[in-house]
Amino acid sequence: MRPLLAALLGLTLAWPAGAQTLRIGIASDPDVLDPTLSRSVAARQVFMAMCDKLIEVDEQGALVPQLATAWEWQEGGRALLLTLRPGVTFHDGVALDAAAAVAGLNRHINAQGSTRRGELGPVTAVEEAGPMQIRIRLSEPFAPLLAALSDRAGMLVSPRQATVLGADFQKEPACAGPYRLTRRVPQDRIELERFPGYWNAGALHFDRVVYRPIPDTTVRAANLRAGTLDVIERVNPSDVATLRRDARVKLLEGPSLASVYLAINVAHGDRAQNPLGQDARVREALELAIDRNALNQVAFEGLYRPGNQSTPPGHPHHIAALPVPGRDLARARALLREAGQERVRIRFSVPNTTEYVQAAEVIQAMAAEAGIALEIQVIEVATLLRAWTAGDFEVLIIAWSGRTDVDGNLWGFNACGQSLNGGRYCSEQADAALRAGRTSVEPAARLAAYGKAMEVLLRDRPYIYLWHPASFFGTTAAVSGLRLIPDGLIRIQGLRAN
């Protein structure tokens, strides 16, 4: 009980509790609080309080205005005109106008190390179209652009900060969101204060917000039940029944776009030089060793959905003709023999959260029966993401929180040379299909293109998708107004303590 008691004590030493401070438990520490460079879902959670976007997503997954009040396609889909919201101010006091928006978007496109560049697709220029209008020009139609602008690619920073990156940006971040950063203690807390110049101030009911990264899901739930946290994300299925029985808290379940997968290093440096990275037959053997249904039952109380694609069943871009394969140990062993392997030993990098470790141990046991020895190495999430980018991994397990447009799930991870493609997978066939999907605006043509892409990706297996988690959130009984958005991110607007 000592770690749990220590965690509870640590939270009681935070800012004074009450209606003025909202305390949120998140599953991991963000990598970097810079919307241009970030790639972690933990950072996206914090950005929801720091950085408004040009476009927002509502409870139905529809795109609605935020910093942009209107938009329209022009020039046959090769230009997008956006009208900006008047009266918006960045945290450093600079007003949002067309020049500021152009600077913010160009930061995503031109900054060294930007992970947003690929999300913005074939943008050739961003220009002022009037004092409060901007026009984004493209070399070809790009259907996913609106969805990209509803996430980090649509977050704008003050023009004063447009050339500042990374740790220097975090010293004095200046977005156009409801709260501004006051202090960050790595691995411990992120403290924000209400920005008095926020354009939608009437939707805010807390003066301060504290985010606490707590990888252990049971500790997060215990802190919620004890009243030292007000909201927690990603409730583990093993804690669902307990929270449902506790009158002090509320459990909420919402839709999810997320997927969890194994990422395999196939071409990035020395770590790719192993049978799993170099032979698709070994990757197929690993997949066939895994029983997704049993994994769901054992690790997640049967509350998640097994899957083999980046989109869950029911998503407009899910390819129903490519079903989840079942377990086939005999075929897995045969494939290893065909590849000249009797037993394969692979380093398995796993984030230091309860859910991942539980799942990894089940996968390890299943793979061992096929002759694949997975050596689990538990790594802090931000460190693992850096290792992924650097190619310092053989196989890892991680989640992608999902995007409303499937291009945001596939292009950056699979297309040749893209920033999120840590294993450096590259296929001309996959690239051509993915490009056809992102450059068409016809739904049927896009679905056909992504069907072709998925056939290649499921054959080559740079990723092995495993399950789609449900979005479980917990709040204290006093908190109300939590909106359940498919992207799984907590909006502070509308939250209140009764």
XYZ file of N, CA and C in Angstrom, residues 344-439:
288
model
N 12.723 -17.285 -32.102
C 13.124 -15.900 -32.335
C 13.051 -15.149 -31.018
N 14.059 -14.345 -30.732
C 14.084 -13.534 -29.516
C 14.064 -12.061 -29.910
N 13.081 -11.315 -29.381
C 12.865 -9.928 -29.787
C 12.692 -9.059 -28.542
N 13.276 -7.858 -28.574
C 13.076 -6.894 -27.494
C 11.726 -6.206 -27.677
N 10.911 -6.231 -26.646
C 9.528 -5.737 -26.691
C 9.424 -4.522 -25.763
N 9.341 -3.323 -26.352
C 9.273 -2.078 -25.571
C 7.821 -1.781 -25.217
N 7.580 -1.540 -23.922
C 6.217 -1.410 -23.409
C 6.116 -0.162 -22.545
N 5.114 0.705 -22.778
C 4.934 1.879 -21.919
C 4.653 1.470 -20.469
N 5.032 2.341 -19.548
C 4.930 2.023 -18.120
C 3.548 2.332 -17.555
N 2.502 1.878 -18.224
C 1.157 2.025 -17.689
C 0.552 0.636 -17.493
N -0.376 0.560 -16.558
C -0.948 -0.721 -16.171
C -1.505 -1.484 -17.367
N -2.279 -0.802 -18.172
C -2.967 -1.459 -19.279
C -1.987 -2.079 -20.264
N -0.950 -1.341 -20.618
C 0.021 -1.857 -21.574
C 0.782 -3.044 -20.996
N 1.208 -2.929 -19.741
C 1.990 -4.009 -19.137
C 1.155 -5.284 -19.033
N -0.108 -5.144 -18.628
C -0.979 -6.314 -18.554
C -1.121 -6.980 -19.921
N -1.383 -6.177 -20.935
C -1.553 -6.731 -22.280
C -0.257 -7.345 -22.787
N 0.866 -6.683 -22.531
C 2.154 -7.182 -23.018
C 2.474 -8.547 -22.430
N 2.135 -8.752 -21.170
C 2.417 -10.043 -20.540
C 1.568 -11.157 -21.163
N 0.331 -10.840 -21.521
C -0.511 -11.833 -22.192
C 0.050 -12.134 -23.582
N 0.416 -11.097 -24.318
C 0.984 -11.287 -25.658
C 2.280 -12.079 -25.577
N 3.100 -11.780 -24.593
C 4.362 -12.508 -24.403
C 4.116 -14.010 -24.236
N 3.128 -14.349 -23.413
C 2.827 -15.766 -23.175
C 2.312 -16.439 -24.442
N 1.466 -15.748 -25.189
C 0.940 -16.314 -26.433
C 2.045 -16.512 -27.460
N 2.896 -15.504 -27.629
C 3.962 -15.578 -28.625
C 4.943 -16.698 -28.300
N 5.189 -16.935 -27.017
C 6.138 -17.967 -26.615
C 5.700 -19.335 -27.103
N 4.398 -19.565 -27.172
C 3.891 -20.859 -27.632
C 4.193 -21.097 -29.101
N 4.440 -20.027 -29.844
C 4.783 -20.161 -31.267
C 6.285 -20.171 -31.499
N 7.082 -19.975 -30.436
C 8.530 -19.937 -30.585
C 9.097 -18.537 -30.697
N 8.313 -17.527 -30.317
C 8.765 -16.127 -30.356
C 8.891 -15.631 -28.923
N 10.111 -15.376 -28.495
C 10.382 -14.914 -27.138
C 10.427 -13.387 -27.130
N 9.445 -12.776 -26.513
C 9.383 -11.317 -26.398
C 9.953 -10.908 -25.041
N 11.053 -10.183 -25.053
C 11.692 -9.718 -23.819
C 11.138 -8.333 -23.487
N 10.260 -8.272 -22.494
C 9.577 -7.023 -22.160
C 10.531 -6.045 -21.484
N 10.551 -4.824 -22.001
C 11.272 -3.720 -21.369
C 10.273 -2.598 -21.148
N 9.983 -2.296 -19.894
C 9.004 -1.266 -19.554
C 9.698 0.087 -19.559
N 9.125 1.028 -20.311
C 9.765 2.323 -20.553
C 8.740 3.437 -20.353
N 9.146 4.540 -19.773
C 8.279 5.706 -19.620
C 7.835 6.177 -21.006
N 6.580 6.645 -21.110
C 5.952 6.864 -22.413
C 6.726 7.854 -23.273
N 7.066 9.023 -22.737
C 7.764 10.019 -23.550
C 9.126 9.496 -24.002
N 9.802 8.743 -23.146
C 11.089 8.147 -23.512
C 10.907 7.131 -24.631
N 9.845 6.337 -24.543
C 9.566 5.353 -25.582
C 9.285 6.034 -26.917
N 8.541 7.131 -26.894
C 8.248 7.839 -28.138
C 9.523 8.377 -28.780
N 10.446 8.871 -27.962
C 11.724 9.332 -28.510
C 12.511 8.174 -29.112
N 12.475 7.016 -28.424
C 13.167 5.850 -28.955
C 12.543 5.403 -30.275
N 11.232 5.479 -30.361
C 10.526 5.124 -31.599
C 11.002 6.019 -32.746
N 11.022 7.310 -32.510
C 11.463 8.255 -33.537
C 12.899 7.983 -33.960
N 13.759 7.631 -32.983
C 15.180 7.416 -33.262
C 15.468 6.035 -33.827
N 14.467 5.159 -33.892
C 14.680 3.801 -34.364
C 15.315 2.896 -33.323
N 15.274 3.299 -32.060
C 15.864 2.508 -30.984
C 14.824 1.557 -30.401
N 14.317 0.673 -31.222
C 13.332 -0.317 -30.787
C 13.294 -1.453 -31.805
N 12.804 -2.586 -31.373
C 12.573 -3.706 -32.275
C 11.074 -3.894 -32.509
N 10.316 -4.008 -31.429
C 8.858 -3.968 -31.518
C 8.364 -3.265 -30.264
N 7.348 -2.456 -30.409
C 6.777 -1.754 -29.265
C 5.263 -1.793 -29.365
N 4.618 -1.571 -28.231
C 3.160 -1.485 -28.198
C 2.779 -0.076 -27.762
N 1.810 0.499 -28.448
C 1.411 1.883 -28.162
C 0.011 2.097 -28.723
N -0.615 3.166 -28.307
C -1.944 3.519 -28.816
C -1.866 4.772 -29.672
N -2.754 4.844 -30.621
C -2.994 6.087 -31.364
C -4.433 6.469 -31.070
N -4.636 7.679 -30.622
C -5.960 8.080 -30.136
C -6.987 8.217 -31.250
N -6.538 8.170 -32.499
C -7.473 8.128 -33.613
C -7.882 9.502 -34.110
N -8.210 9.570 -35.379
C -8.638 10.817 -35.999
C -9.965 10.589 -36.727
N -10.710 11.657 -36.905
C -11.996 11.523 -37.580
C -11.817 11.111 -39.030
N -10.700 11.495 -39.645
C -10.387 11.077 -41.007
C -9.257 10.058 -40.945
N -9.416 8.924 -41.609
C -8.448 7.829 -41.507
C -7.062 8.226 -41.997
N -6.955 9.237 -42.833
C -5.642 9.686 -43.277
C -4.764 10.039 -42.082
N -5.362 10.597 -41.052
C -4.598 10.937 -39.861
C -4.114 9.734 -39.085
N -4.677 8.571 -39.364
C -4.223 7.336 -38.725
C -3.144 6.621 -39.534
N -3.109 6.864 -40.842
C -2.289 6.023 -41.710
C -1.112 6.739 -42.365
N -1.327 7.925 -42.898
C -0.297 8.540 -43.729
C 1.001 8.765 -42.969
N 0.951 9.459 -41.848
C 2.175 9.800 -41.130
C 2.939 8.601 -40.618
N 2.254 7.478 -40.401
C 2.881 6.282 -39.858
C 3.421 5.350 -40.934
N 2.825 5.373 -42.120
C 3.138 4.378 -43.140
C 3.787 4.916 -44.401
N 3.548 6.172 -44.738
C 4.098 6.706 -45.979
C 5.609 6.885 -45.854
N 6.307 6.693 -46.957
C 7.770 6.754 -46.952
C 8.269 8.107 -46.439
N 9.169 8.065 -45.467
C 9.835 9.277 -44.995
C 9.027 10.176 -44.104
N 7.851 9.754 -43.643
C 7.026 10.629 -42.807
C 7.509 10.638 -41.357
N 7.161 11.707 -40.650
C 7.745 11.956 -39.332
C 7.350 10.933 -38.286
N 6.177 10.337 -38.410
C 5.724 9.371 -37.416
C 6.096 7.935 -37.786
N 6.778 7.757 -38.888
C 7.133 6.438 -39.393
C 8.465 5.994 -38.776
N 8.422 5.663 -37.486
C 9.654 5.373 -36.767
C 10.354 4.115 -37.236
N 9.604 3.143 -37.773
C 10.218 1.914 -38.283
C 10.680 2.020 -39.704
N 10.438 3.182 -40.347
C 10.856 3.474 -41.723
C 10.352 2.457 -42.742
N 9.128 2.033 -42.520
C 8.462 1.228 -43.544
C 8.274 2.082 -44.789
N 8.448 1.465 -45.975
C 8.282 2.202 -47.222
C 7.829 1.251 -48.312
N 6.680 1.535 -48.905
C 6.130 0.705 -49.970
C 5.521 1.602 -51.030
N 5.963 1.446 -52.277
C 5.385 2.236 -53.367
C 3.900 1.937 -53.525
N 3.510 0.664 -53.345
C 2.097 0.303 -53.465
C 1.264 0.982 -52.388
N 1.727 0.904 -51.165
C 0.977 1.529 -50.067
C 0.923 3.037 -50.244
N 2.050 3.645 -50.624
C 2.080 5.099 -50.823
C 1.083 5.535 -51.884
N 1.036 4.805 -52.992
C 0.140 5.186 -54.083
C -1.314 5.114 -53.636
N -1.671 4.061 -52.906
C -3.052 3.928 -52.440
C -3.398 4.979 -51.402
N -2.481 5.226 -50.474
C -2.736 6.242 -49.449
C -2.855 7.630 -50.075
N -2.031 7.894 -51.081
C -2.100 9.207 -51.740
C -3.422 9.360 -52.497
N -3.884 8.266 -53.115
C -5.169 8.324 -53.811
C -6.297 8.600 -52.825
N -6.208 8.032 -51.632
C -7.237 8.255 -50.633
C -7.277 9.674 -50.121
N -6.119 10.297 -49.986
C -6.093 11.654 -49.410
C -6.335 12.744 -50.456
N -6.184 12.421 -51.729
C -6.364 13.445 -52.754
C -7.724 13.382 -53.437
